[in-house]
């Protein structure tokens, strides 16, 4: 039986698709911790009451996913710098009777590239970011932390890209999707943060022909594992990194916070999720 004080969760609505229980239960088993990590379906209207239960000690903490990340940002008693800058909370924990919140997506994004493309941040070349939603904010925060000074955000809805540029300051510029030709020509890194190319969604169709031959292309979408963008980049001979590692690495700080051990992302863990993706492609 799991120790009541070592219960953690992922909450969202819907939640059945979440792979977070596979990740955290793998680590709980690996470290022989008598804790639990479960998926809880929490409808939007019920989220404040659920957060009160967490604050009162029903759980050591947990993850928050769609559609609760912005509400969690508003509801916590304290946020760390990442959550503050990204404007959303995906990780909760209780400390000194306070509900605290962080956002670990930026860590996950950077750690995935550290792992799969070491040295990706060694040279300050322009970066093209496709998309201007919540995940793009986390990616921009990570790029800012790694010192990139020319980050070009392209988005279908220009106003969203403009508001990100205004938030992150002069190192970030805003563009429409039609500006790809001129923006790609000297870029060292391209990141897709849009939902386009995700299972069941249309492709973005950005022409990668003008990217330099040594550019790195990464997609944070991981269903499918090889998105149409990554497939096009591979055909063009470019280096690619898929988005699954971001999911795995974003889970590390939460697990350490709740259970006291910093876990590592192993090939075995990745394989567990890859197998699950083959069974349930959504
Ligand atoms: P979001 O806030 O809803 O933003 C969606 C973004 O995608 C917006 O920029 C939107 O453009 C764009 N978009 C959607 N469909 C499009 C299309 N057909 N053509 C062009 N642009 C399109 O979502 P999010 O939270 O940022 O998440 C985005 C994706 O990242 C999701 O697929 C999510 O699963 C994935 N993600 C992965 C990880 C990971 O750990 N690997 C973490 C977080 C998110 P408009 O502004 O014009 O609508």
GROMACS .gro file of C-alpha atoms in nm, residues 111-236:
model
  126
  111UNK     CA    1   1.748   1.888  -2.139
  112UNK     CA    2   1.615   1.690  -2.437
  113UNK     CA    3   1.844   1.882  -2.674
  114UNK     CA    4   2.137   1.854  -2.429
  115UNK     CA    5   2.081   1.479  -2.437
  116UNK     CA    6   2.017   1.422  -2.810
  117UNK     CA    7   2.214   1.707  -2.969
  118UNK     CA    8   2.494   1.802  -2.727
  119UNK     CA    9   2.641   2.145  -2.804
  120UNK     CA   10   2.314   2.269  -2.963
  121UNK     CA   11   2.343   2.591  -2.762
  122UNK     CA   12   2.718   2.644  -2.805
  123UNK     CA   13   2.686   2.898  -3.087
  124UNK     CA   14   2.450   3.194  -3.079
  125UNK     CA   15   2.287   3.150  -3.422
  126UNK     CA   16   1.933   3.262  -3.507
  127UNK     CA   17   1.653   3.032  -3.394
  128UNK     CA   18   1.317   2.999  -3.571
  129UNK     CA   19   1.026   2.901  -3.345
  130UNK     CA   20   0.702   2.794  -3.515
  131UNK     CA   21   0.398   2.868  -3.298
  132UNK     CA   22   0.310   3.112  -3.024
  133UNK     CA   23   0.095   2.914  -2.779
  134UNK     CA   24   0.167   2.801  -2.423
  135UNK     CA   25   0.443   2.558  -2.519
  136UNK     CA   26   0.616   2.827  -2.726
  137UNK     CA   27   0.642   3.042  -2.412
  138UNK     CA   28   0.830   2.762  -2.235
  139UNK     CA   29   1.060   2.716  -2.535
  140UNK     CA   30   1.131   3.090  -2.550
  141UNK     CA   31   1.213   3.093  -2.179
  142UNK     CA   32   1.460   2.805  -2.231
  143UNK     CA   33   1.621   2.979  -2.530
  144UNK     CA   34   1.651   3.301  -2.332
  145UNK     CA   35   1.819   3.114  -2.044
  146UNK     CA   36   2.068   2.959  -2.287
  147UNK     CA   37   2.159   3.308  -2.417
  148UNK     CA   38   2.012   3.306  -2.771
  149UNK     CA   39   1.985   3.665  -2.893
  150UNK     CA   40   1.793   3.629  -3.222
  151UNK     CA   41   1.477   3.424  -3.182
  152UNK     CA   42   1.221   3.453  -3.462
  153UNK     CA   43   0.867   3.347  -3.374
  154UNK     CA   44   0.643   3.261  -3.668
  155UNK     CA   45   0.274   3.207  -3.607
  156UNK     CA   46  -0.048   3.173  -3.805
  157UNK     CA   47  -0.210   3.437  -3.579
  158UNK     CA   48   0.038   3.723  -3.589
  159UNK     CA   49  -0.095   3.897  -3.277
  160UNK     CA   50   0.000   3.598  -3.058
  161UNK     CA   51   0.357   3.607  -3.189
  162UNK     CA   52   0.366   3.982  -3.127
  163UNK     CA   53   0.253   3.945  -2.768
  164UNK     CA   54   0.530   3.688  -2.705
  165UNK     CA   55   0.787   3.924  -2.858
  166UNK     CA   56   0.661   4.205  -2.635
  167UNK     CA   57   0.683   3.979  -2.330
  168UNK     CA   58   1.032   3.842  -2.393
  169UNK     CA   59   1.188   4.166  -2.520
  170UNK     CA   60   1.417   4.263  -2.809
  171UNK     CA   61   1.583   3.921  -2.859
  172UNK     CA   62   1.248   3.784  -2.982
  173UNK     CA   63   1.086   3.903  -3.308
  174UNK     CA   64   0.737   3.822  -3.443
  175UNK     CA   65   0.649   3.705  -3.795
  176UNK     CA   66   0.373   3.541  -3.998
  177UNK     CA   67   0.411   3.193  -4.144
  178UNK     CA   68   0.470   3.344  -4.491
  179UNK     CA   69   0.807   3.490  -4.383
  180UNK     CA   70   0.976   3.147  -4.370
  181UNK     CA   71   1.203   3.194  -4.674
  182UNK     CA   72   1.404   3.487  -4.541
  183UNK     CA   73   1.397   3.379  -4.173
  184UNK     CA   74   1.535   3.029  -4.231
  185UNK     CA   75   1.837   3.114  -4.441
  186UNK     CA   76   2.084   3.166  -4.153
  187UNK     CA   77   1.906   2.976  -3.872
  188UNK     CA   78   2.096   2.717  -3.668
  189UNK     CA   79   1.787   2.572  -3.503
  190UNK     CA   80   1.420   2.535  -3.595
  191UNK     CA   81   1.163   2.436  -3.332
  192UNK     CA   82   0.803   2.342  -3.404
  193UNK     CA   83   0.573   2.418  -3.111
  194UNK     CA   84   0.249   2.424  -3.313
  195UNK     CA   85  -0.002   2.143  -3.292
  196UNK     CA   86   0.021   2.111  -3.673
  197UNK     CA   87   0.158   1.772  -3.775
  198UNK     CA   88   0.021   1.612  -3.459
  199UNK     CA   89  -0.180   1.293  -3.511
  200UNK     CA   90  -0.510   1.397  -3.672
  201UNK     CA   91  -0.400   1.757  -3.739
  202UNK     CA   92  -0.300   1.907  -4.076
  203UNK     CA   93   0.069   1.961  -4.157
  204UNK     CA   94   0.227   2.305  -4.140
  205UNK     CA   95   0.398   2.268  -4.479
  206UNK     CA   96   0.694   2.502  -4.414
  207UNK     CA   97   0.958   2.462  -4.686
  208UNK     CA   98   1.287   2.364  -4.521
  209UNK     CA   99   1.482   2.413  -4.846
  210UNK     CA  100   1.641   2.736  -4.726
  211UNK     CA  101   1.769   2.612  -4.390
  212UNK     CA  102   2.150   2.582  -4.373
  213UNK     CA  103   2.278   2.224  -4.421
  214UNK     CA  104   2.400   2.205  -4.060
  215UNK     CA  105   2.076   2.330  -3.900
  216UNK     CA  106   1.906   2.124  -3.628
  217UNK     CA  107   1.528   2.069  -3.647
  218UNK     CA  108   1.324   1.967  -3.344
  219UNK     CA  109   0.951   1.916  -3.293
  220UNK     CA  110   0.792   1.918  -2.949
  221UNK     CA  111   0.496   1.718  -3.086
  222UNK     CA  112   0.566   1.349  -3.023
  223UNK     CA  113   0.253   1.181  -3.161
  224UNK     CA  114   0.361   1.065  -3.412
  225UNK     CA  115   0.722   1.035  -3.299
  226UNK     CA  116   0.842   1.133  -3.644
  227UNK     CA  117   0.619   1.424  -3.742
  228UNK     CA  118   0.586   1.534  -4.106
  229UNK     CA  119   0.827   1.821  -4.026
  230UNK     CA  120   1.094   1.586  -3.888
  231UNK     CA  121   1.047   1.350  -4.181
  232UNK     CA  122   1.098   1.640  -4.424
  233UNK     CA  123   1.408   1.751  -4.233
  234UNK     CA  124   1.550   1.399  -4.238
  235UNK     CA  125   1.490   1.371  -4.614
  236UNK     CA  126   1.671   1.704  -4.654
   0.00000   0.00000   0.00000
